[in-house]
Amino acid sequence: MSAIIMDGTAVADAIHQDTTRRAARFERASGRKPCLATLLVGDDPASQTYVRMKTNRCRSAGLDSRRYHLGNDATTEDAVQLVRDLSADESVDGILVQHPMPAQIDERAVFEAIASTKDVDGVTAASFAAMALAEPGFASCTPGGIMRILDAYDVDPAGQRAVVVGRSPILGKPVGMLLLARDATVTYCHSKTANLPDVVGEADIVVAAVGRPELIRGDWIKPGAVVIDAGYNPGNIGDVEYTSAASRARLITPVPGGVGPTTIAVLLAQTVDAAEANQGDTREHSA
Ligand code: NAP
């Protein structure tokens, strides 16, 4: 068997086209573009690259972006005050706080300063609770992107055994909860899990969200399983041993070109969602 490759770039492009159309409609109805504010603290080169990619993508979809940058010596209070100001600014629809932040910053305090109506990256406790309770709110973007990929390839999680390897608050935990909400039977694995190969081997859907190159070996994968590799390690290497996993799986995401591109696409889509809600939903006034 050789897996069908799930093309995350194509899924992201489809989301992006829809976002572009909706952003133009919003601008016609409201006289302004949806606006994403980004905050970068410190000078981590990877974070700078991610923020640049996100703002470039905003431009190409017809969104405004405003970049804020605090120095390496910024305090938690500096960052919290800036985020509070952006939360109160009516011309800002979505707020992205790039992380990780420098060690002296209390990331949680900065995230919690984001108004929940502008939390388009889904990082606040309120967004997490809304997702857990299936209430309206913004999903974390990478888990949201993973669900878009599954939908694009007609993978219905209902009744499936899903194994999520990783339990971080931005990725592993929420993707497991989104799968649970779609009626999968979900098992979480982490660094203390015993017999990881056996647990992974029972999965109809495997989500790798660890950050350890090729931790998930190809011969652990149940023949015919769906494999989502959210890992992104130096050298463009995922968390799954790709070639051998692809020889057993039914569907698999590559690295790069799998989960990664959908993350930014969901961020922008959620910024337009926020703009529409902020404006009292312009959809019915569209041309
Ligand atoms: P993280 O916060 O470091 O969490 C890693 C998780 O993996 C933890 O829950 C940890 O378990 C678990 N783990 C570590 N070693 C393990 C092992 N040997 N066996 C089983 N589980 C193990 O990482 P993250 O932020 O979730 O990111 C995970 C990966 O996804 C990284 O490669 C990251 O670059 C990538 N990522 C990609 C995107 C994207 O847009 N594509 C977005 C976010 C993250 P414990 O909880 O027990 O420590």
mmCIF file of C-alpha atoms and ligand atoms in Angstrom:
data_model
loop_
_atom_site.group_PDB
_atom_site.id
_atom_site.type_symbol
_atom_site.label_atom_id
_atom_site.label_comp_id
_atom_site.label_asym_id
_atom_site.label_seq_id
_atom_site.Cartn_x
_atom_site.Cartn_y
_atom_site.Cartn_z
ATOM 1 C CA MET A 1 0.000 0.000 0.000
ATOM 2 C CA SER A 2 1.180 3.530 -0.658
ATOM 3 C CA ALA A 3 -0.554 6.399 1.065
ATOM 4 C CA ILE A 4 -2.310 9.265 -0.635
ATOM 5 C CA ILE A 5 -0.487 12.444 0.333
ATOM 6 C CA MET A 6 -2.708 15.040 1.974
ATOM 7 C CA ASP A 7 -1.677 18.305 0.355
ATOM 8 C CA GLY A 8 -1.815 20.946 3.099
ATOM 9 C CA THR A 9 -0.694 23.666 0.703
ATOM 10 C CA ALA A 10 -3.729 23.038 -1.504
ATOM 11 C CA VAL A 11 -6.041 22.998 1.540
ATOM 12 C CA ALA A 12 -4.474 26.271 2.729
ATOM 13 C CA ASP A 13 -4.833 27.838 -0.731
ATOM 14 C CA ALA A 14 -8.543 27.009 -0.774
ATOM 15 C CA ILE A 15 -9.001 28.607 2.678
ATOM 16 C CA HIS A 16 -6.933 31.603 1.540
ATOM 17 C CA GLN A 17 -9.100 32.132 -1.574
ATOM 18 C CA ASP A 18 -12.222 32.067 0.548
ATOM 19 C CA THR A 19 -10.642 34.476 3.055
ATOM 20 C CA THR A 20 -9.645 36.847 0.229
ATOM 21 C CA ARG A 21 -13.204 36.875 -1.099
ATOM 22 C CA ARG A 22 -14.646 37.465 2.379
ATOM 23 C CA ALA A 23 -12.110 40.212 3.180
ATOM 24 C CA ALA A 24 -13.057 42.066 -0.022
ATOM 25 C CA ARG A 25 -16.742 41.733 0.850
ATOM 26 C CA PHE A 26 -16.045 43.045 4.355
ATOM 27 C CA GLU A 27 -14.174 46.031 2.924
ATOM 28 C CA ARG A 28 -17.008 46.859 0.517
ATOM 29 C CA ALA A 29 -19.522 46.741 3.356
ATOM 30 C CA SER A 30 -17.523 48.530 6.047
ATOM 31 C CA GLY A 31 -15.087 50.775 4.164
ATOM 32 C CA ARG A 32 -12.029 49.241 5.825
ATOM 33 C CA LYS A 33 -10.022 46.040 5.643
ATOM 34 C CA PRO A 34 -10.040 43.417 8.394
ATOM 35 C CA CYS A 35 -6.987 44.096 10.560
ATOM 36 C CA LEU A 36 -4.632 41.719 12.349
ATOM 37 C CA ALA A 37 -2.234 43.197 14.934
ATOM 38 C CA THR A 38 0.879 41.157 15.661
ATOM 39 C CA LEU A 39 3.131 41.490 18.678
ATOM 40 C CA LEU A 40 6.682 40.225 18.671
ATOM 41 C CA VAL A 41 8.752 40.477 21.842
ATOM 42 C CA GLY A 42 12.507 40.046 21.531
ATOM 43 C CA ASP A 43 14.616 39.147 18.538
ATOM 44 C CA ASP A 44 14.218 35.393 18.035
ATOM 45 C CA PRO A 45 14.934 34.958 14.291
ATOM 46 C CA ALA A 46 12.399 32.133 13.802
ATOM 47 C CA SER A 47 9.659 34.239 15.452
ATOM 48 C CA GLN A 48 10.582 37.198 13.229
ATOM 49 C CA THR A 49 10.229 34.955 10.185
ATOM 50 C CA TYR A 50 6.852 33.617 11.343
ATOM 51 C CA VAL A 51 5.501 37.134 11.938
ATOM 52 C CA ARG A 52 6.766 38.267 8.525
ATOM 53 C CA MET A 53 5.113 35.259 6.837
ATOM 54 C CA LYS A 54 1.824 36.027 8.591
ATOM 55 C CA THR A 55 1.828 39.725 7.667
ATOM 56 C CA ASN A 56 2.791 38.948 4.046
ATOM 57 C CA ARG A 57 -0.054 36.477 3.871
ATOM 58 C CA CYS A 58 -2.412 39.159 5.282
ATOM 59 C CA ARG A 59 -1.398 41.500 2.475
ATOM 60 C CA SER A 60 -2.023 38.888 -0.208
ATOM 61 C CA ALA A 61 -5.511 38.159 1.184
ATOM 62 C CA GLY A 62 -6.471 41.857 1.373
ATOM 63 C CA LEU A 63 -6.181 42.189 5.171
ATOM 64 C CA ASP A 64 -4.381 45.000 6.964
ATOM 65 C CA SER A 65 -1.714 44.057 9.429
ATOM 66 C CA ARG A 66 -0.044 46.150 12.104
ATOM 67 C CA ARG A 67 3.241 44.966 13.513
ATOM 68 C CA TYR A 68 4.287 45.807 17.071
ATOM 69 C CA HIS A 69 7.720 44.899 18.329
ATOM 70 C CA LEU A 70 9.005 45.154 21.899
ATOM 71 C CA GLY A 71 12.692 44.717 22.720
ATOM 72 C CA ASN A 72 14.367 41.787 24.429
ATOM 73 C CA ASP A 73 14.276 43.656 27.749
ATOM 74 C CA ALA A 74 10.511 44.303 27.691
ATOM 75 C CA THR A 75 8.604 43.392 30.834
ATOM 76 C CA THR A 76 5.372 41.425 31.203
ATOM 77 C CA GLU A 77 3.673 44.719 32.130
ATOM 78 C CA ASP A 78 4.872 46.380 28.876
ATOM 79 C CA ALA A 79 3.472 43.546 26.783
ATOM 80 C CA VAL A 80 0.225 43.275 28.766
ATOM 81 C CA GLN A 81 -0.414 47.028 28.447
ATOM 82 C CA LEU A 82 0.169 46.968 24.689
ATOM 83 C CA VAL A 83 -2.155 43.989 24.243
ATOM 84 C CA ARG A 84 -4.811 45.675 26.403
ATOM 85 C CA ASP A 85 -4.575 48.799 24.215
ATOM 86 C CA LEU A 86 -4.977 46.677 21.069
ATOM 87 C CA SER A 87 -7.910 44.849 22.651
ATOM 88 C CA ALA A 88 -9.622 48.226 23.179
ATOM 89 C CA ASP A 89 -8.763 49.552 19.694
ATOM 90 C CA GLU A 90 -11.855 49.267 17.483
ATOM 91 C CA SER A 91 -9.823 49.288 14.295
ATOM 92 C CA VAL A 92 -8.068 46.044 15.306
ATOM 93 C CA ASP A 93 -10.032 42.834 14.695
ATOM 94 C CA GLY A 94 -7.533 40.144 15.638
ATOM 95 C CA ILE A 95 -4.445 39.979 17.862
ATOM 96 C CA LEU A 96 -1.588 37.538 17.443
ATOM 97 C CA VAL A 97 1.053 37.360 20.176
ATOM 98 C CA GLN A 98 3.999 35.469 18.709
ATOM 99 C CA HIS A 99 5.520 32.939 21.045
ATOM 100 C CA PRO A 100 7.802 31.822 22.566
ATOM 101 C CA MET A 101 8.580 35.116 24.281
ATOM 102 C CA PRO A 102 11.745 35.950 26.252
ATOM 103 C CA ALA A 103 12.073 34.071 29.547
ATOM 104 C CA GLN A 104 11.252 37.065 31.783
ATOM 105 C CA ILE A 105 7.794 37.411 30.204
ATOM 106 C CA ASP A 106 4.794 35.673 31.738
ATOM 107 C CA GLU A 107 3.301 34.412 28.466
ATOM 108 C CA ARG A 108 0.008 33.396 30.035
ATOM 109 C CA ALA A 109 -0.508 36.912 31.448
ATOM 110 C CA VAL A 110 0.096 38.418 28.001
ATOM 111 C CA PHE A 111 -2.247 35.952 26.284
ATOM 112 C CA GLU A 112 -4.977 36.628 28.842
ATOM 113 C CA ALA A 113 -4.845 40.359 28.013
ATOM 114 C CA ILE A 114 -6.245 39.552 24.548
ATOM 115 C CA ALA A 115 -9.975 40.249 24.324
ATOM 116 C CA SER A 116 -11.662 36.910 23.607
ATOM 117 C CA THR A 117 -13.453 38.469 20.602
ATOM 118 C CA LYS A 118 -10.004 39.197 19.084
ATOM 119 C CA ASP A 119 -8.236 35.982 20.086
ATOM 120 C CA VAL A 120 -7.894 34.751 16.505
ATOM 121 C CA ASP A 121 -4.921 32.532 17.442
ATOM 122 C CA GLY A 122 -7.036 30.770 20.088
ATOM 123 C CA VAL A 123 -4.564 31.143 22.968
ATOM 124 C CA THR A 124 -6.680 32.465 25.831
ATOM 125 C CA ALA A 125 -8.236 30.331 28.543
ATOM 126 C CA ALA A 126 -11.634 31.601 27.385
ATOM 127 C CA SER A 127 -11.032 30.310 23.845
ATOM 128 C CA PHE A 128 -9.816 26.986 25.206
ATOM 129 C CA ALA A 129 -12.901 26.662 27.407
ATOM 130 C CA ALA A 130 -15.199 27.603 24.538
ATOM 131 C CA MET A 131 -13.613 24.897 22.395
ATOM 132 C CA ALA A 132 -13.892 22.353 25.207
ATOM 133 C CA LEU A 133 -17.559 23.168 25.720
ATOM 134 C CA ALA A 134 -18.302 23.412 21.961
ATOM 135 C CA GLU A 135 -19.321 27.047 22.452
ATOM 136 C CA PRO A 136 -18.615 29.757 19.841
ATOM 137 C CA GLY A 137 -14.985 30.896 19.941
ATOM 138 C CA PHE A 138 -11.702 30.678 18.126
ATOM 139 C CA ALA A 139 -9.823 27.370 17.857
ATOM 140 C CA SER A 140 -6.049 27.214 18.128
ATOM 141 C CA CYS A 141 -4.924 27.610 14.540
ATOM 142 C CA THR A 142 -2.842 24.464 14.053
ATOM 143 C CA PRO A 143 -5.548 22.132 15.437
ATOM 144 C CA GLY A 144 -8.093 24.044 13.350
ATOM 145 C CA GLY A 145 -5.895 23.479 10.279
ATOM 146 C CA ILE A 146 -5.617 19.758 11.028
ATOM 147 C CA MET A 147 -9.413 19.461 11.107
ATOM 148 C CA ARG A 148 -9.615 21.314 7.770
ATOM 149 C CA ILE A 149 -7.182 18.799 6.252
ATOM 150 C CA LEU A 150 -9.216 15.843 7.539
ATOM 151 C CA ASP A 151 -12.391 17.405 6.131
ATOM 152 C CA ALA A 152 -10.767 18.126 2.776
ATOM 153 C CA TYR A 153 -9.914 14.432 2.455
ATOM 154 C CA ASP A 154 -13.320 13.241 3.705
ATOM 155 C CA VAL A 155 -11.927 11.679 6.864
ATOM 156 C CA ASP A 156 -14.840 11.412 9.288
ATOM 157 C CA PRO A 157 -13.430 10.984 12.821
ATOM 158 C CA ALA A 158 -16.725 9.603 14.192
ATOM 159 C CA GLY A 159 -16.194 6.214 15.760
ATOM 160 C CA GLN A 160 -12.507 6.191 14.824
ATOM 161 C CA ARG A 161 -9.756 5.491 17.332
ATOM 162 C CA ALA A 162 -7.590 8.650 17.321
ATOM 163 C CA VAL A 163 -4.207 8.734 19.048
ATOM 164 C CA VAL A 164 -2.658 12.150 19.656
ATOM 165 C CA VAL A 165 1.022 12.055 20.588
ATOM 166 C CA GLY A 166 1.688 15.308 22.488
ATOM 167 C CA ARG A 167 -0.439 17.272 24.962
ATOM 168 C CA SER A 168 0.697 20.884 24.656
ATOM 169 C CA PRO A 169 -1.961 23.546 25.261
ATOM 170 C CA ILE A 170 -1.654 24.974 21.736
ATOM 171 C CA LEU A 171 -1.550 21.748 19.774
ATOM 172 C CA GLY A 172 -1.903 18.266 21.265
ATOM 173 C CA LYS A 173 -4.627 18.968 23.830
ATOM 174 C CA PRO A 174 -6.884 21.048 21.573
ATOM 175 C CA VAL A 175 -6.596 18.765 18.544
ATOM 176 C CA GLY A 176 -7.638 15.837 20.729
ATOM 177 C CA MET A 177 -10.617 17.839 21.950
ATOM 178 C CA LEU A 178 -11.659 18.793 18.418
ATOM 179 C CA LEU A 179 -11.461 15.122 17.416
ATOM 180 C CA LEU A 180 -13.512 14.167 20.486
ATOM 181 C CA ALA A 181 -16.110 16.776 19.531
ATOM 182 C CA ARG A 182 -16.353 14.990 16.190
ATOM 183 C CA ASP A 183 -16.993 11.673 17.987
ATOM 184 C CA ALA A 184 -13.566 10.078 17.707
ATOM 185 C CA THR A 185 -12.401 7.886 20.594
ATOM 186 C CA VAL A 186 -9.316 9.801 21.653
ATOM 187 C CA THR A 187 -6.171 8.660 23.449
ATOM 188 C CA TYR A 188 -3.464 11.140 24.424
ATOM 189 C CA CYS A 189 0.178 10.052 24.597
ATOM 190 C CA HIS A 190 3.055 12.016 26.106
ATOM 191 C CA SER A 191 6.557 11.598 27.441
ATOM 192 C CA LYS A 192 5.417 9.262 30.245
ATOM 193 C CA THR A 193 3.252 7.000 28.077
ATOM 194 C CA ALA A 194 4.142 3.320 28.377
ATOM 195 C CA ASN A 195 4.285 1.168 25.236
ATOM 196 C CA LEU A 196 3.935 4.063 22.798
ATOM 197 C CA PRO A 197 4.382 1.813 19.717
ATOM 198 C CA ASP A 198 1.479 -0.413 20.808
ATOM 199 C CA VAL A 199 -0.823 2.530 21.492
ATOM 200 C CA VAL A 200 0.013 4.197 18.164
ATOM 201 C CA GLY A 201 -0.452 0.832 16.458
ATOM 202 C CA GLU A 202 -4.144 0.776 17.489
ATOM 203 C CA ALA A 203 -4.916 4.134 15.897
ATOM 204 C CA ASP A 204 -7.136 4.722 12.891
ATOM 205 C CA ILE A 205 -6.006 8.365 13.033
ATOM 206 C CA VAL A 206 -2.552 9.305 14.378
ATOM 207 C CA VAL A 207 -1.684 12.924 15.141
ATOM 208 C CA ALA A 208 2.006 13.458 15.847
ATOM 209 C CA ALA A 209 2.562 16.679 17.828
ATOM 210 C CA VAL A 210 5.806 16.088 19.680
ATOM 211 C CA GLY A 211 8.758 17.954 18.189
ATOM 212 C CA ARG A 212 11.076 14.905 18.070
ATOM 213 C CA PRO A 213 12.350 14.003 14.596
ATOM 214 C CA GLU A 214 10.854 10.729 13.337
ATOM 215 C CA LEU A 215 9.877 9.578 16.837
ATOM 216 C CA ILE A 216 6.867 7.754 15.376
ATOM 217 C CA ARG A 217 8.327 4.850 13.419
ATOM 218 C CA GLY A 218 6.714 3.711 10.193
ATOM 219 C CA ASP A 219 6.263 0.141 11.352
ATOM 220 C CA TRP A 220 4.131 1.298 14.317
ATOM 221 C CA ILE A 221 1.410 2.516 11.947
ATOM 222 C CA LYS A 222 -1.651 0.318 11.508
ATOM 223 C CA PRO A 223 -2.114 -0.498 7.816
ATOM 224 C CA GLY A 224 -4.735 1.848 6.366
ATOM 225 C CA ALA A 225 -4.442 4.489 9.119
ATOM 226 C CA VAL A 226 -4.599 8.258 8.563
ATOM 227 C CA VAL A 227 -1.374 9.962 9.684
ATOM 228 C CA ILE A 228 -1.163 13.683 10.461
ATOM 229 C CA ASP A 229 2.341 14.917 11.195
ATOM 230 C CA ALA A 230 2.268 18.329 12.884
ATOM 231 C CA GLY A 231 5.917 18.109 13.911
ATOM 232 C CA TYR A 232 8.368 20.515 12.415
ATOM 233 C CA ASN A 233 11.989 19.860 13.293
ATOM 234 C CA PRO A 234 15.217 21.361 11.944
ATOM 235 C CA GLY A 235 15.976 20.183 8.418
ATOM 236 C CA ASN A 236 12.263 20.009 7.461
ATOM 237 C CA ILE A 237 11.842 16.727 9.331
ATOM 238 C CA GLY A 238 8.533 15.705 10.846
ATOM 239 C CA ASP A 239 7.750 13.631 13.929
ATOM 240 C CA VAL A 240 6.855 10.619 11.754
ATOM 241 C CA GLU A 241 9.267 8.405 9.837
ATOM 242 C CA TYR A 242 7.669 9.436 6.580
ATOM 243 C CA THR A 243 8.652 6.934 3.893
ATOM 244 C CA SER A 244 7.936 3.783 5.871
ATOM 245 C CA ALA A 245 4.772 5.271 7.412
ATOM 246 C CA ALA A 246 3.555 6.213 3.914
ATOM 247 C CA SER A 247 4.002 2.601 2.833
ATOM 248 C CA ARG A 248 1.423 1.492 5.465
ATOM 249 C CA ALA A 249 -0.938 4.473 5.849
ATOM 250 C CA ARG A 250 -3.988 5.240 3.717
ATOM 251 C CA LEU A 251 -3.493 9.007 3.953
ATOM 252 C CA ILE A 252 -0.521 10.986 5.259
ATOM 253 C CA THR A 253 0.590 14.620 5.519
ATOM 254 C CA PRO A 254 4.095 15.471 4.308
ATOM 255 C CA VAL A 255 6.559 17.773 6.084
ATOM 256 C CA PRO A 256 6.789 20.441 4.803
ATOM 257 C CA GLY A 257 3.593 21.118 2.872
ATOM 258 C CA GLY A 258 1.204 19.379 5.288
ATOM 259 C CA VAL A 259 -0.086 20.913 8.518
ATOM 260 C CA GLY A 260 2.177 24.004 8.438
ATOM 261 C CA PRO A 261 0.506 26.026 5.660
ATOM 262 C CA THR A 262 -2.977 25.509 7.086
ATOM 263 C CA THR A 263 -2.038 27.198 10.384
ATOM 264 C CA ILE A 264 -1.635 30.663 8.841
ATOM 265 C CA ALA A 265 -4.655 30.104 6.601
ATOM 266 C CA VAL A 266 -6.852 29.458 9.657
ATOM 267 C CA LEU A 267 -5.374 32.499 11.464
ATOM 268 C CA LEU A 268 -6.415 34.791 8.602
ATOM 269 C CA ALA A 269 -9.820 33.148 8.196
ATOM 270 C CA GLN A 270 -10.463 33.660 11.920
ATOM 271 C CA THR A 271 -9.370 37.314 11.631
ATOM 272 C CA VAL A 272 -12.091 37.851 9.022
ATOM 273 C CA ASP A 273 -14.554 35.997 11.282
ATOM 274 C CA ALA A 274 -13.620 38.422 14.066
ATOM 275 C CA ALA A 275 -13.952 41.451 11.772
ATOM 276 C CA GLU A 276 -17.416 40.346 10.657
ATOM 277 C CA ALA A 277 -18.518 39.799 14.247
ATOM 278 C CA ASN A 278 -16.927 43.100 15.325
ATOM 279 C CA GLN A 279 -18.859 44.896 12.572
ATOM 280 C CA GLY A 280 -22.144 43.182 13.395
ATOM 281 C CA ASP A 281 -21.662 40.643 10.582
ATOM 282 C CA THR A 282 -21.514 42.268 7.154
ATOM 283 C CA ARG A 283 -22.263 39.074 5.253
ATOM 284 C CA GLU A 284 -25.887 39.770 4.435
ATOM 285 C CA HIS A 285 -25.002 43.247 3.102
ATOM 286 C CA SER A 286 -22.578 41.925 0.535
ATOM 287 C CA ALA A 287 -22.890 42.760 -3.144
HETATM 288 P P1 NAP B 1 5.709 20.995 23.137
HETATM 289 O O1 NAP B 1 4.962 22.062 23.839
HETATM 290 O O2 NAP B 1 7.168 20.821 23.356
HETATM 291 O O3 NAP B 1 4.988 19.601 23.496
HETATM 292 C C1 NAP B 1 5.535 18.390 23.079
HETATM 293 C C2 NAP B 1 4.686 17.253 23.576
HETATM 294 O O4 NAP B 1 5.316 16.041 23.158
HETATM 295 C C3 NAP B 1 4.578 17.191 25.100
HETATM 296 O O5 NAP B 1 3.238 16.919 25.457
HETATM 297 C C4 NAP B 1 5.510 16.032 25.483
HETATM 298 O O6 NAP B 1 5.077 15.282 26.589
HETATM 299 C C5 NAP B 1 5.413 15.156 24.263
HETATM 300 N N1 NAP B 1 6.605 14.311 24.144
HETATM 301 C C6 NAP B 1 7.892 14.685 24.233
HETATM 302 N N2 NAP B 1 8.713 13.615 24.099
HETATM 303 C C7 NAP B 1 7.910 12.547 23.916
HETATM 304 C C8 NAP B 1 8.147 11.179 23.730
HETATM 305 N N3 NAP B 1 9.368 10.669 23.679
HETATM 306 N N4 NAP B 1 7.091 10.347 23.590
HETATM 307 C C9 NAP B 1 5.831 10.828 23.621
HETATM 308 N N5 NAP B 1 5.542 12.139 23.788
HETATM 309 C C10 NAP B 1 6.570 12.988 23.940
HETATM 310 O O7 NAP B 1 5.534 21.096 21.554
HETATM 311 P P2 NAP B 1 4.371 21.773 20.657
HETATM 312 O O8 NAP B 1 4.443 23.235 20.762
HETATM 313 O O9 NAP B 1 3.075 21.075 20.888
HETATM 314 O O10 NAP B 1 4.912 21.365 19.208
HETATM 315 C C11 NAP B 1 5.066 20.010 18.816
HETATM 316 C C12 NAP B 1 5.597 19.983 17.402
HETATM 317 O O11 NAP B 1 4.644 20.604 16.534
HETATM 318 C C13 NAP B 1 6.897 20.744 17.194
HETATM 319 O O12 NAP B 1 7.666 20.075 16.194
HETATM 320 C C14 NAP B 1 6.451 22.078 16.643
HETATM 321 O O13 NAP B 1 7.418 22.706 15.826
HETATM 322 C C15 NAP B 1 5.265 21.660 15.817
HETATM 323 N N6 NAP B 1 4.287 22.729 15.615
HETATM 324 C C16 NAP B 1 3.904 22.976 14.350
HETATM 325 C C17 NAP B 1 2.987 23.976 14.102
HETATM 326 C C18 NAP B 1 2.568 24.247 12.694
HETATM 327 O O14 NAP B 1 2.077 25.291 12.382
HETATM 328 N N7 NAP B 1 2.746 23.286 11.815
HETATM 329 C C19 NAP B 1 2.448 24.727 15.138
HETATM 330 C C20 NAP B 1 2.822 24.427 16.448
HETATM 331 C C21 NAP B 1 3.753 23.428 16.671
HETATM 332 P P3 NAP B 1 4.999 15.885 28.096
HETATM 333 O O15 NAP B 1 3.761 16.705 28.132
HETATM 334 O O16 NAP B 1 4.935 14.682 28.964
HETATM 335 O O17 NAP B 1 6.248 16.713 28.285
#
